[in-house]
Each structure stands twice: as C-alpha cells, then as structure tokens.
CSV table of C-alpha atoms and ligand atoms in Angstrom, one decimal:
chain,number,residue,atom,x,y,z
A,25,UNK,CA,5.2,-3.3,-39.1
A,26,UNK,CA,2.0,-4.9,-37.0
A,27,UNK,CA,3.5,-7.3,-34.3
A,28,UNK,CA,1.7,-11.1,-35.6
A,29,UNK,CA,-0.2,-12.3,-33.1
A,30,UNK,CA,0.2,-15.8,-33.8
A,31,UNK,CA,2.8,-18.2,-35.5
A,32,UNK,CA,2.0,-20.7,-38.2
A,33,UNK,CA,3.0,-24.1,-38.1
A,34,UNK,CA,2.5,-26.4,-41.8
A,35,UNK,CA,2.6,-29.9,-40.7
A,36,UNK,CA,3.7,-32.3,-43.4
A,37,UNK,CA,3.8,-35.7,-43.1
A,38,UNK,CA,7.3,-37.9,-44.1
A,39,UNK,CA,6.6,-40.3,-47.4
A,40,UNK,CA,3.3,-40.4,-45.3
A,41,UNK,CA,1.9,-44.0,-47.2
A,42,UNK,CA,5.2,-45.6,-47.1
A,43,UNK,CA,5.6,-44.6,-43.6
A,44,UNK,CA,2.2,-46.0,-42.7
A,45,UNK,CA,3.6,-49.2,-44.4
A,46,UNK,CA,6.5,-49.5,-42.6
A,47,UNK,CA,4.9,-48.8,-39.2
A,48,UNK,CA,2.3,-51.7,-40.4
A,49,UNK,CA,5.6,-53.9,-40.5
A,50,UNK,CA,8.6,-53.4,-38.8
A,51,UNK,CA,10.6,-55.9,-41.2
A,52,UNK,CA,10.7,-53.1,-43.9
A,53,UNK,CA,11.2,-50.2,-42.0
A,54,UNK,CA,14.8,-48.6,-43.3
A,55,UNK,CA,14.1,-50.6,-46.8
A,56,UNK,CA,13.3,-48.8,-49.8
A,57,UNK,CA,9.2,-49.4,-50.3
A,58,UNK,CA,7.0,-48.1,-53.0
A,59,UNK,CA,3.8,-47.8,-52.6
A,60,UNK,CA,1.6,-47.5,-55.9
A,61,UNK,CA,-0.5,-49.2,-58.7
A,62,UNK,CA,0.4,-52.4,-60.0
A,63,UNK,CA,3.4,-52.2,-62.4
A,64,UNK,CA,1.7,-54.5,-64.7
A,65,UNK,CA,-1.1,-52.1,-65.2
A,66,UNK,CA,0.8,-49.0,-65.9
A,67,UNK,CA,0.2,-48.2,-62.5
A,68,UNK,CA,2.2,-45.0,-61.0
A,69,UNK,CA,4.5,-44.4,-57.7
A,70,UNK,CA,2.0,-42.6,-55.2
A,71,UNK,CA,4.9,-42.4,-53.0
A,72,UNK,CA,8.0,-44.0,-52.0
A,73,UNK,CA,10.1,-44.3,-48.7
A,74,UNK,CA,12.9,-41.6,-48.2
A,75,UNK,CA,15.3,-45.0,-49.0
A,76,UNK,CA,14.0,-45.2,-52.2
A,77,UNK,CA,14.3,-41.7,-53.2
A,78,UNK,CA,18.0,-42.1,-52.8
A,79,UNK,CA,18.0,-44.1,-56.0
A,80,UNK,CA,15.8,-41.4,-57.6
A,81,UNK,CA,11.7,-43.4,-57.3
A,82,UNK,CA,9.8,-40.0,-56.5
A,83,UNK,CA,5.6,-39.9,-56.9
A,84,UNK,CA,4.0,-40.0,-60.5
A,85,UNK,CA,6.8,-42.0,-61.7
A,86,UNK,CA,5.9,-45.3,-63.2
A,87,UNK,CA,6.1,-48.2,-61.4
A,88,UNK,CA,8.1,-50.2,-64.0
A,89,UNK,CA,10.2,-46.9,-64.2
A,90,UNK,CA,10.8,-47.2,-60.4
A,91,UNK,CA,11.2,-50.7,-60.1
A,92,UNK,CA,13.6,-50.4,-62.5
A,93,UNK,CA,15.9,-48.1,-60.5
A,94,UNK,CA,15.5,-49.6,-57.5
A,95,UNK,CA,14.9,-53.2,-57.6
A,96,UNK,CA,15.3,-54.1,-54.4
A,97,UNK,CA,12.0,-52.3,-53.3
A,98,UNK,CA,9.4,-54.0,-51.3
A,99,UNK,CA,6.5,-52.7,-53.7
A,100,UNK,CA,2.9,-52.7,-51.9
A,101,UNK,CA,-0.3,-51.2,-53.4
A,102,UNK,CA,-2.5,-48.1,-51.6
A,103,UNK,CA,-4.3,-49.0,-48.6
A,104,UNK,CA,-6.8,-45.3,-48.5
A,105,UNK,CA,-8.5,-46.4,-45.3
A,106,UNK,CA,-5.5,-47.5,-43.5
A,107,UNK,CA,-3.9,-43.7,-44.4
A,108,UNK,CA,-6.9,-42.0,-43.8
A,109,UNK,CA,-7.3,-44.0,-40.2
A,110,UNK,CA,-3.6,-42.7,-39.6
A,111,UNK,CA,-4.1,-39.2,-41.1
A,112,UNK,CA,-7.0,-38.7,-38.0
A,113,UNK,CA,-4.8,-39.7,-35.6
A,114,UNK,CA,-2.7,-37.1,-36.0
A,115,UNK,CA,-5.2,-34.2,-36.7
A,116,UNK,CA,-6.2,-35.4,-33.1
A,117,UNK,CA,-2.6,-34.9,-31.8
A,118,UNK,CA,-2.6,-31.2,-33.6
A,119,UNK,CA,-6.0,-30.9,-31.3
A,120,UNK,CA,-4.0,-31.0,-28.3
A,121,UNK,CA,-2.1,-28.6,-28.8
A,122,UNK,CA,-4.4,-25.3,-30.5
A,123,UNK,CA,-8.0,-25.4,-31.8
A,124,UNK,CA,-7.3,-23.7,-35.1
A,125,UNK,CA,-6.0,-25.8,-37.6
A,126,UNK,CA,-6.7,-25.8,-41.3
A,127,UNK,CA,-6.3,-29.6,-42.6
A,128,UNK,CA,-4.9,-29.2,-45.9
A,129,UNK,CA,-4.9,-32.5,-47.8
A,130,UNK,CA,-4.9,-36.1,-45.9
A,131,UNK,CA,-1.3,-35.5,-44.3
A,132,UNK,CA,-0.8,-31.6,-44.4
A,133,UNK,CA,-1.6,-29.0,-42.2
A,134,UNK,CA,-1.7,-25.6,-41.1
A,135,UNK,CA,-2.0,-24.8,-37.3
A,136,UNK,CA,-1.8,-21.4,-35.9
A,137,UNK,CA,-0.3,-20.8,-31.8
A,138,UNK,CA,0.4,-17.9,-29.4
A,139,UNK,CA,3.2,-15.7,-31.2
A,140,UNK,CA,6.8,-16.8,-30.0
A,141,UNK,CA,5.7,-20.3,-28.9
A,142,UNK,CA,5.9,-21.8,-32.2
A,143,UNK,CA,9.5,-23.5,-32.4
A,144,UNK,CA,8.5,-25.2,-29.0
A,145,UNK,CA,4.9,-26.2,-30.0
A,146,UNK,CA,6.4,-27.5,-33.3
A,147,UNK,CA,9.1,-29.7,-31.2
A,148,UNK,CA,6.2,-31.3,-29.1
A,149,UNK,CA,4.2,-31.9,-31.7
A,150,UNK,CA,7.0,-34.0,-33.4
A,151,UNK,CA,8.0,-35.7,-30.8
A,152,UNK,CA,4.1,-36.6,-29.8
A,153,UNK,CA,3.6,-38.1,-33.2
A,154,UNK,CA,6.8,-39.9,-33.5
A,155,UNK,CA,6.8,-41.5,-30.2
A,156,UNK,CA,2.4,-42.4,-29.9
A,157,UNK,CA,1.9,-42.8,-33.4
A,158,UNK,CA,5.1,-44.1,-34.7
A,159,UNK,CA,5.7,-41.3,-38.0
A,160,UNK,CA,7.8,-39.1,-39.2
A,161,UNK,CA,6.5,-35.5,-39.6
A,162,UNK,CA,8.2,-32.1,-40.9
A,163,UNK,CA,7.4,-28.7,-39.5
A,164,UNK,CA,8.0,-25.5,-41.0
A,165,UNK,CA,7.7,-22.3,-38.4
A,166,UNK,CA,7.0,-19.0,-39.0
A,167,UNK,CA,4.6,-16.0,-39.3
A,168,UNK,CA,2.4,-17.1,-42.3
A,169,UNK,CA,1.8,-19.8,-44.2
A,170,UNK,CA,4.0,-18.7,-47.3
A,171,UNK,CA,7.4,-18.7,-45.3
A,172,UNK,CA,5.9,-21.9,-42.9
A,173,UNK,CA,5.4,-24.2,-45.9
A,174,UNK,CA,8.8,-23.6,-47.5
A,175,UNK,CA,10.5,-24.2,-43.8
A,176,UNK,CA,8.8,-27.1,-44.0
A,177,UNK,CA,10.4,-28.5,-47.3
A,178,UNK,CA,13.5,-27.5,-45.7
A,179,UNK,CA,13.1,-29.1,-42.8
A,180,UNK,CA,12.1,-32.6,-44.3
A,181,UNK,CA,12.6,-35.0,-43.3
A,182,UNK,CA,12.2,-35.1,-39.5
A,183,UNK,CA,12.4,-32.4,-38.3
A,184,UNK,CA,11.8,-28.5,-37.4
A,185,UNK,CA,12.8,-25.6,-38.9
A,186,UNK,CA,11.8,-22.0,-39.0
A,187,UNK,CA,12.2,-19.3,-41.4
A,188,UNK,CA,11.3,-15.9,-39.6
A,189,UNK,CA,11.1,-12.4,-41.6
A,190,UNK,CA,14.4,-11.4,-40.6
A,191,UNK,CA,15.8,-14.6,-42.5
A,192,UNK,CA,14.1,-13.7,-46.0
A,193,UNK,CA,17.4,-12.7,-47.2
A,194,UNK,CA,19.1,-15.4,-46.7
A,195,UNK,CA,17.1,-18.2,-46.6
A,196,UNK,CA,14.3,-17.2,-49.2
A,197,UNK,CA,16.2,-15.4,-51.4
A,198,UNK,CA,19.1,-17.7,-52.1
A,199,UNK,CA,16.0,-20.3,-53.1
A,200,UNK,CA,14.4,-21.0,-57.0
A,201,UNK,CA,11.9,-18.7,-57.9
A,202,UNK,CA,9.7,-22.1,-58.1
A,203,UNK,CA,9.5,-22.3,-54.5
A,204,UNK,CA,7.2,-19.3,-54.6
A,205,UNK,CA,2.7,-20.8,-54.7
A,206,UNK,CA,1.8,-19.9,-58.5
A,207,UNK,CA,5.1,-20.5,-60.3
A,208,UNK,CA,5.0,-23.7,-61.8
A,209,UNK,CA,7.2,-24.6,-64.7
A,210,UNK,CA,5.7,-22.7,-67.8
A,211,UNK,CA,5.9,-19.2,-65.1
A,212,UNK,CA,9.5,-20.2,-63.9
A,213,UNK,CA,10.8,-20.6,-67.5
A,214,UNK,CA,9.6,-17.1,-68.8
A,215,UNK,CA,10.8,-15.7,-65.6
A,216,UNK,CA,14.5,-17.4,-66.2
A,217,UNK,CA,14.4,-15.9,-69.4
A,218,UNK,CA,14.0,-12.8,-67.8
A,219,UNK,CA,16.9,-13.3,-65.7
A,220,UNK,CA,14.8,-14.3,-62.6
A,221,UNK,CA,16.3,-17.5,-61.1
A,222,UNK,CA,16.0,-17.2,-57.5
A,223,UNK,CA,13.4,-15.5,-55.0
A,224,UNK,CA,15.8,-13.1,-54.5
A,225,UNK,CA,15.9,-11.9,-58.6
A,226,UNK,CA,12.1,-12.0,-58.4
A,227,UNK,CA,11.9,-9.3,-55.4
A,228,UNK,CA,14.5,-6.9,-56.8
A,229,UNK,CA,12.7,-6.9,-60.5
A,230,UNK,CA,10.8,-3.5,-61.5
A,231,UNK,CA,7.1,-4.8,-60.7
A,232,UNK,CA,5.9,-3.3,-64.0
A,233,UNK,CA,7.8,-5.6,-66.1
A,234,UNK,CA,6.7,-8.5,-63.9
A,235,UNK,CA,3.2,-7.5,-64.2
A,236,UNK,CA,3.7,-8.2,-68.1
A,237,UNK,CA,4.8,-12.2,-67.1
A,238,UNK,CA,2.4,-12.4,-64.2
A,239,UNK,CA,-0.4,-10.4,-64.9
A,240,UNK,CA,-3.2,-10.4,-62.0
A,241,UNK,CA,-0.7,-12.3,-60.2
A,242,UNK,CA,2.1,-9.8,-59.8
A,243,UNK,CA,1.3,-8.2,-56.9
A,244,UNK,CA,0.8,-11.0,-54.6
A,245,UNK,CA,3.9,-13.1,-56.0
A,246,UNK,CA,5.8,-9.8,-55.3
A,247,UNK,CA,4.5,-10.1,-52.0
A,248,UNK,CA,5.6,-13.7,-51.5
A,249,UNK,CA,9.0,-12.9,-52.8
A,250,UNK,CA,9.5,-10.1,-50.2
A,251,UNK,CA,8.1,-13.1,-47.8
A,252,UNK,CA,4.8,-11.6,-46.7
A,253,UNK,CA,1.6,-13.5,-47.0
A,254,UNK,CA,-1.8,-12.5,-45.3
A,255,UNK,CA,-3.6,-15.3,-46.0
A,256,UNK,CA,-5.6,-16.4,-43.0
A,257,UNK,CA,-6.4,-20.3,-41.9
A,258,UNK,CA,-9.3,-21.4,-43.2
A,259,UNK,CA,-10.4,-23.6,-40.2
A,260,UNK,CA,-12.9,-26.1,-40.3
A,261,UNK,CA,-14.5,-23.4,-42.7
A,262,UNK,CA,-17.8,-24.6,-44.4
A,263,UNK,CA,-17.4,-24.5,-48.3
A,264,UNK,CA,-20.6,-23.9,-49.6
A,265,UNK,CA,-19.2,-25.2,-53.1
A,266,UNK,CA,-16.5,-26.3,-54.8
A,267,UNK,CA,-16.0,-25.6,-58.7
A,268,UNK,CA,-13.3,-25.8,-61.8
A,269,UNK,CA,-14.0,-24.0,-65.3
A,270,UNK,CA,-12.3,-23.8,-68.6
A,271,UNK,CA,-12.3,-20.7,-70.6
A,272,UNK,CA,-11.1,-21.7,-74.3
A,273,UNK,CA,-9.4,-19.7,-76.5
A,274,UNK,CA,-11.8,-19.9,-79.0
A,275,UNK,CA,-14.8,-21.6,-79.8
A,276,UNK,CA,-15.6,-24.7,-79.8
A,277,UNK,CA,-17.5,-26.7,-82.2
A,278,UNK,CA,-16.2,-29.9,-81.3
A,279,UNK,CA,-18.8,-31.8,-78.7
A,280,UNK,CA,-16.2,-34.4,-77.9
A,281,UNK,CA,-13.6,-31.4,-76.9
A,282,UNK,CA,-15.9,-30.5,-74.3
A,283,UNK,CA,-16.2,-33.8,-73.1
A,284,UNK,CA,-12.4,-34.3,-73.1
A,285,UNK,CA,-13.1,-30.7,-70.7
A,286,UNK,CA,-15.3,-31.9,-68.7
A,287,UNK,CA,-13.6,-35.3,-67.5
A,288,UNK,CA,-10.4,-32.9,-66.6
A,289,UNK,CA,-12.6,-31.1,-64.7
A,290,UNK,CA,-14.3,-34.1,-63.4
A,291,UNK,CA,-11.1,-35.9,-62.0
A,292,UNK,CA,-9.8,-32.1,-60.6
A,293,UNK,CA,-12.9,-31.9,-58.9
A,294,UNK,CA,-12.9,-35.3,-57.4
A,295,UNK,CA,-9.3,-35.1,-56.1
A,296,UNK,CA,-10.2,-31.7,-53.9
A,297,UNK,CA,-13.2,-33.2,-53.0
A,298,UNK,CA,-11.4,-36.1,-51.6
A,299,UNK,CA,-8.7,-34.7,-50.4
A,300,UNK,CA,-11.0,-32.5,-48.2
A,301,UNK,CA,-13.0,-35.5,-47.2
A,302,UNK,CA,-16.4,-34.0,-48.3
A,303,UNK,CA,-18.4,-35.3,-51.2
A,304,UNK,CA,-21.1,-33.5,-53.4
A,305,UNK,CA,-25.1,-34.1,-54.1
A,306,UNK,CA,-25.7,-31.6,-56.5
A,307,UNK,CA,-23.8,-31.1,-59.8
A,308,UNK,CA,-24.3,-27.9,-62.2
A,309,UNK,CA,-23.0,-27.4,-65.5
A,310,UNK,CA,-21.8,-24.2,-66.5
A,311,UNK,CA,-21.8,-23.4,-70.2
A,312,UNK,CA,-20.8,-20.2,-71.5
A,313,UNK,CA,-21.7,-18.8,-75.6
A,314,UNK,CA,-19.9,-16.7,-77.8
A,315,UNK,CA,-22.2,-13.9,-77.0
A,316,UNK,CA,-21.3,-14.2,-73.3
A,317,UNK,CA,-24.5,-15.9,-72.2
A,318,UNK,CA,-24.0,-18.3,-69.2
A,319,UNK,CA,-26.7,-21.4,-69.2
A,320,UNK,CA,-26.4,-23.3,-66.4
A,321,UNK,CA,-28.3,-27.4,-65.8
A,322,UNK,CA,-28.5,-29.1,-62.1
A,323,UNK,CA,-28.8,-32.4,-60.5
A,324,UNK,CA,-29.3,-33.2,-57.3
A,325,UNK,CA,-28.1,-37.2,-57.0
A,326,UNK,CA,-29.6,-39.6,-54.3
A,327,UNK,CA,-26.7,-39.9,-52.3
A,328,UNK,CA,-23.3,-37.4,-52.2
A,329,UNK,CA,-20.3,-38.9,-54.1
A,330,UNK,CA,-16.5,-37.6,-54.5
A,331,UNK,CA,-16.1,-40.2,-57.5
A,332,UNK,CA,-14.6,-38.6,-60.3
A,333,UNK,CA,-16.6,-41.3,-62.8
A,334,UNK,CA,-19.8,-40.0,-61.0
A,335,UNK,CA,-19.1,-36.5,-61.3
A,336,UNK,CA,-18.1,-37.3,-65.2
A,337,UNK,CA,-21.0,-38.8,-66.0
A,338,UNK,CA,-23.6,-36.4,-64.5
A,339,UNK,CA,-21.9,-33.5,-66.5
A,340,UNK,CA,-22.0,-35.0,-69.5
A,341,UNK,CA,-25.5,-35.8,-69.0
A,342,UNK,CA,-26.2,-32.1,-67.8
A,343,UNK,CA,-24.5,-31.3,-70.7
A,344,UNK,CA,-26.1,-33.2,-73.4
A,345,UNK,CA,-28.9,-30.3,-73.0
A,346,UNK,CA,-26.6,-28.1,-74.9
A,347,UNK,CA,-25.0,-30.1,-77.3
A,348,UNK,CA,-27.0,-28.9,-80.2
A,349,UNK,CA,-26.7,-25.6,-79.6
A,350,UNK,CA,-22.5,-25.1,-80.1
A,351,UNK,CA,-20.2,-23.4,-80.4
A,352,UNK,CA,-19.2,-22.8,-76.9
A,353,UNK,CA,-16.5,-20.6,-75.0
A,354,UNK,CA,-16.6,-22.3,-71.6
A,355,UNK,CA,-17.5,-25.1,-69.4
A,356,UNK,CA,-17.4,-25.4,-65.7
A,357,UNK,CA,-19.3,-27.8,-63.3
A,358,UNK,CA,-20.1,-26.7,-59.5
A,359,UNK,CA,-20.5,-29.1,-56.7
A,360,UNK,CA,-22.7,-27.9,-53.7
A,361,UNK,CA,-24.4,-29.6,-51.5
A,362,UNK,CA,-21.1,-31.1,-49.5
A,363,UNK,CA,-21.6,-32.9,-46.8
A,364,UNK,CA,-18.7,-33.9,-44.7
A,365,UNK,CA,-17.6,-37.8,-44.8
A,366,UNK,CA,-17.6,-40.3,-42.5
A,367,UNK,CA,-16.1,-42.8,-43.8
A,368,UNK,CA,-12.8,-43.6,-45.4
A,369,UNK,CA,-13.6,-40.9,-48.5
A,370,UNK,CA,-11.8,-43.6,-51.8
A,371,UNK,CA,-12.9,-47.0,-51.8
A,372,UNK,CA,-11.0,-49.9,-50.2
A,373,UNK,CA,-13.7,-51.9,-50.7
A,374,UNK,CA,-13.4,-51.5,-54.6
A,375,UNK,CA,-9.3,-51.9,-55.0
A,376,UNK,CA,-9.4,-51.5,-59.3
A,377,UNK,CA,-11.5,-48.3,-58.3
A,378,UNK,CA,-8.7,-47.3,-55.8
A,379,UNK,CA,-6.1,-47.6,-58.0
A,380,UNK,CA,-7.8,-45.8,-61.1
A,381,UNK,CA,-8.7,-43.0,-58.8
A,382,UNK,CA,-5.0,-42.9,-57.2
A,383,UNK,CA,-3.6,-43.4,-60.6
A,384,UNK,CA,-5.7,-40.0,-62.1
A,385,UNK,CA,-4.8,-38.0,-58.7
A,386,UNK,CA,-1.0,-38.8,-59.3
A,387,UNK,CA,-1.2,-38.0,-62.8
A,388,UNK,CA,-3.1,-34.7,-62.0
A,389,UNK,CA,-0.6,-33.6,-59.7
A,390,UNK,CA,2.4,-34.4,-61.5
A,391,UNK,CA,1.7,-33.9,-65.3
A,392,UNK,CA,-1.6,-31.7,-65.3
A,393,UNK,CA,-4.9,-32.1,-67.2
A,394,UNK,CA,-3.6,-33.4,-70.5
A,395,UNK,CA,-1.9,-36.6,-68.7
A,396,UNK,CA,-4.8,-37.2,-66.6
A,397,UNK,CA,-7.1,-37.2,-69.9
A,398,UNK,CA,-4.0,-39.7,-71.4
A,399,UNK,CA,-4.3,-41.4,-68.3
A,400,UNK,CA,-7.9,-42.4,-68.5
A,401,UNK,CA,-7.5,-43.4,-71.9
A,402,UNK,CA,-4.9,-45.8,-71.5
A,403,UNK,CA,-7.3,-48.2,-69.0
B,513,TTP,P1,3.1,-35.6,-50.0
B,513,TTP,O1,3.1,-35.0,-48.6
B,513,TTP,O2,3.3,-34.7,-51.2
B,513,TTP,O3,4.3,-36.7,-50.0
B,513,TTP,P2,4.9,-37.6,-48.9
B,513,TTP,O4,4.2,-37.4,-47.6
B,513,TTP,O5,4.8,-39.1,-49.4
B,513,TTP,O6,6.4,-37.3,-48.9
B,513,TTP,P3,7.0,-35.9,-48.2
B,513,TTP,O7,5.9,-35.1,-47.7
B,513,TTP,O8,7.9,-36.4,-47.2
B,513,TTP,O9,7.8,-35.3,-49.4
B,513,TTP,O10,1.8,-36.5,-50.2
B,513,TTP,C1,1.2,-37.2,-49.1
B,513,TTP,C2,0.7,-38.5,-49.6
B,513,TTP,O11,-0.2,-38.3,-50.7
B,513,TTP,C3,1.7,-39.4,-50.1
B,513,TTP,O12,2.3,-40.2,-49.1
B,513,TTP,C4,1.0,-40.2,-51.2
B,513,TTP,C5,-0.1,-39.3,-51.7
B,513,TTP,N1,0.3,-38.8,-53.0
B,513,TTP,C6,-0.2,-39.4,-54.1
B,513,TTP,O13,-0.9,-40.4,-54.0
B,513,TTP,N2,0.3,-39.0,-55.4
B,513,TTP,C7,1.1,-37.9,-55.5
B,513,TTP,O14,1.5,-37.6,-56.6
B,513,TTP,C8,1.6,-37.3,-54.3
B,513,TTP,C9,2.6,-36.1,-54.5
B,513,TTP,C10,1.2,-37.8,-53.1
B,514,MG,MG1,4.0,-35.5,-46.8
C-alpha cells in the first residue's frame, strides 16, 4: 500500500456554545448550562454542557423537555456572533500550525500535517486552545478523514486519540455500523436486519448483497468499513455553487407540495450556506416534467443573503412561472454567486430571527426535512 504522505487531524470543538458560555462566566463553568431557544416558545437545545448531558439534555431536544430533566440548568439563549468571534480564533490557532485546513462547519475542522507528526501536532494544538483561548477541543488522528473523525468522537471530550490502519480491527470494527458517513437510521435498520451490526459485519458481508441495501453507495461504504477513505481536503476551495433537489416518486399535481419542497430545500440550503459563512446573490429554480424536460428561472438579488426566509421566498417566486404548467417530477434551487462573509453570517442584531433560524438548523439536523417543515409551522 502507498506510504500517506500526510496525517489528518478533525478538530472538534467540546459542547462548543456552552463552552463559549462558560468561558464568558466563570460562575457556571462545571454547572450544567443549556444553551437554546426560549422554552416558552418551543424553542430547542442547540447544545448543552458535558454536565448536562449526564442527566441526558442532548441538541434538538426541547427545551421544556431538557429543563425538565435537568432543572438545575443555567439556561442562556444563542449568542451567533459571540461563537462565530470564538470559532475564528481558533481557525487562527490551526493557522499556526499547517496551511491546509478545511473548516468544516463553525467549530469543526480538518487539517492535514507531515506524515508521523500528527499525535504531536494534535497535542499542541489542544493545549494552545485550552490554555490562550480557554476551550475544550477533541482531536481525532489518523490517515484520512473517515478514521480521523471517528477518533475524534472517541476521544471527546478533551482530548487526543488516534485510530491508525493497523487498529481497524479492533477499534473500527468492534463499533455500530452507524458510525460509518451515509448510514443513518433508515440504512442502519435494513442493515441490522441483515445481520450487520457493527463495522466489522459490514466489511465481512458479500458486497453483492450489500449493493442490493446500498446501491451507488456500496462501494465506498465498503471502503469505509475496511477504513480507507481517499477523500482529499477541500481547503479554502471556491464553490462556485451550492444546490439541493428533490426527485419525487411520482408526479406532482399539488402546487402547495412543491412549496412544502421548496422551503425544505430553502432551510437545507441556508444552514450550509451558513455554516460555510458564504451567502448567495443569485437563486435558480430547477423544475423537472414528466417528459424529463428541465426549465430552469434566475434572480440575481441586490445584495447576497444566507437567510433561509430569503431564499424561500425567491423560489417560490421563481417558481410561480411554472405553476400552471403541473405536474412536476422535481424541484431544486441553485445558489451561485457566493461571496464570502464578513460579518457574523446569522443575525444578532435580530434575536426572534436568530432563534427561528437556530431553531430550523436543529431541527434539520436532528429530525430531517419533515420536522423542519413541522417546525416552521408551529411559529
Ligand atoms: P457539535 O460539534 O455537533 O456539538 P458540540 O460542539 O456542542 O458538542 P460536541 O462536539 O462536544 O459533541 O456542534 C457545534 C455547535 O453547533 C454546538 O455547540 C451548537 C451548534 N448546534 C446546533 O445549533 N444544533 C445542533 O443540532 C447541533 C448538533 C449543534
Ligand atoms: Mg463540537
């Protein structure tokens, strides 16, 4: 096998909000804090202090729900510019120590150094952002970013670990097949039925009967389970465009379906684009017919937004060109046109907007599209 020439480091930040918090004010540092919407407005856990998870508070959960099981919690509502402030900080620590680093949302991230100095590089790093910026951070080692990010979740929190090829066996294996990118819950059921419970099942099963569960993903889910991963860093790369699309099962007659569509894709769009701090000018509409046909309908707004209302809106407006011509087999919308933010990318200066945009991005992560649409409803 080709030596690697570099080892990959995925930087995760601990309970990265609370933390913040509890930096901000020394009184509540070691106390269970949740940090989230307001409890009287359904709002949501975004995420909690490692005290607080003892009593079982985790992100997405309802705020009533977690103040519930943990009474004692200081409770404290999002502070986006305060994070974001923080999360720079320590992108500018990762700077000091290699020059290619892919930031993957505001508190992970992938850096790459010279092969066999990552365990070391890793240790400094910690210790660097501990001791000048006051957090806790997690860092998984290792050859590629597959086995670096599940070090990671083994080493949280606080701390280092490594998982190198030669411990696949018994450090991958022995895990849940859902540790693997691309197995969520509906994949890791059918594959439990199968018999496949850990990562170790998964890379012993005949690949041609996993092709039937997995389809196109087979072969590089295989790969994962084997622990190989040739995914590169994407450092600093440009993205020309950003997009989400939904192919139905059948067609749809029902304008209002397509709406319900389009704000999914709306508030999927708007999370990435803010958790890459870049925001869009020009929105297209995708629409696809029955016959295969793609149509497409642009705007180009005054000024770039990462607002998942804004994007919304625009689409449904694009869209309104072809309502009367139904039934339809796909939406998508594109953004292009990203520019690169400067500012603080949510909106502190608009708290009910904060929380209804922190309040979608929870729901997006934990429960998918259906509970973000639920969510939106329920304001
Ligand atoms: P995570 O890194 O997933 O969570 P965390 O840093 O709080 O905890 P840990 O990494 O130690 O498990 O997310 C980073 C931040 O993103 C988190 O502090 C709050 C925010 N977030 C949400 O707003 N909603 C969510 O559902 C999740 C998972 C995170
Ligand atoms: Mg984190």
């Amino acid at each position: 096998m080709e030596q690697p020439v570099y080892d990959v480091l995925l930087c995760d930040l601990d309970a990265f909000f609370a933390s913040v918090e509890q930096l901000d004010n020394p009184k509540i540092k070691g106390r269970p804090v949740i940090v989230g919407g307001n409890p009287d407005q359904r709002g949501v856990v975004a995420t909690c202090s490692y005290e607080a998870r003892q009593f079982g508070v985790h992100s997405a959960m309802p705020m009533k729900k977690a103040i519930s099981l943990c009474p004692m919690a200081v409770i404290l509502p999002t502070n986006m510019a305060r994070y974001k402030k923080m999360s720079e900080k320590v992108l500018n620590v990762y700077k000091r120590h290699t020059s290619v680093i892919e930031q993957v949302s505001i508190d992970e991230a992938y850096l790459a150094v010279k092969s066999g100095t990552g365990i070391h590089i890793a240790h400094r790093i910690r210790l660097n952002v501990r001791e000048d910026l006051g957090l806790p951070l997690s860092i998984g080692v290792s050859v590629n970013k597959l086995l670096a990010k599940i070090a990671c979740s083994l080493a949280k929190p606080n701390n280092v670990r490594a998982i190198w090829p030669k411990d696949v066996e018994n450090i991958l294996w022995p895990l849940s097949v859902r540790v693997i990118p691309g197995i969520g819950e509906v994949t890791g059921r059918k594959l439990n039925m199968l018999g496949i419970n850990t990562v170790g099942d998964l890379a012993a099963f005949p690949f041609d009967v996993l092709q039937d569960v997995l389809g196109n993903n087979a072969f590089k889910i295989k790969e994962y389970a084997l622990g190989r991963d040739d995914r590169t860093l994407e450092q600093d790369r440009e993205r020309k465009s950003l997009s989400q699309e939904t192919t139905f099962p059948r067609d749809i007659h029902d304008p209002d379906m397509i709406m319900k569509t389009l704000y999914e894709l709306a508030a999927e769009l708007g999370y990435s684009l803010r958790s890459k701090a870049v925001k869009a000018k020009t929105i297209t509409v995708k629409v696809r017919f029955p016959d295969l046909t793609i149509k497409t309908r642009s705007l180009t707004l005054s000024g770039a937004t990462d607002d998942d209302e804004k994007i919304y809106a625009t689409a449904t407006g694009l869209f309104e060109h072809f309502r009367a011509k139904p039934p339809w087999r796909l939406v998508g919308i594109n953004l292009s046109k990203l520019e690169k933010c400067g500012q603080p990318s949510l909106f502190p200066e608009d708290p009910a907007k904060e929380k209804i945009t922190m309040l979608m991005d929870t729901l997006r992560q934990k429960y998918g599209k259906n509970a973000l649409f639920k969510g939106r409803r329920l304001q």
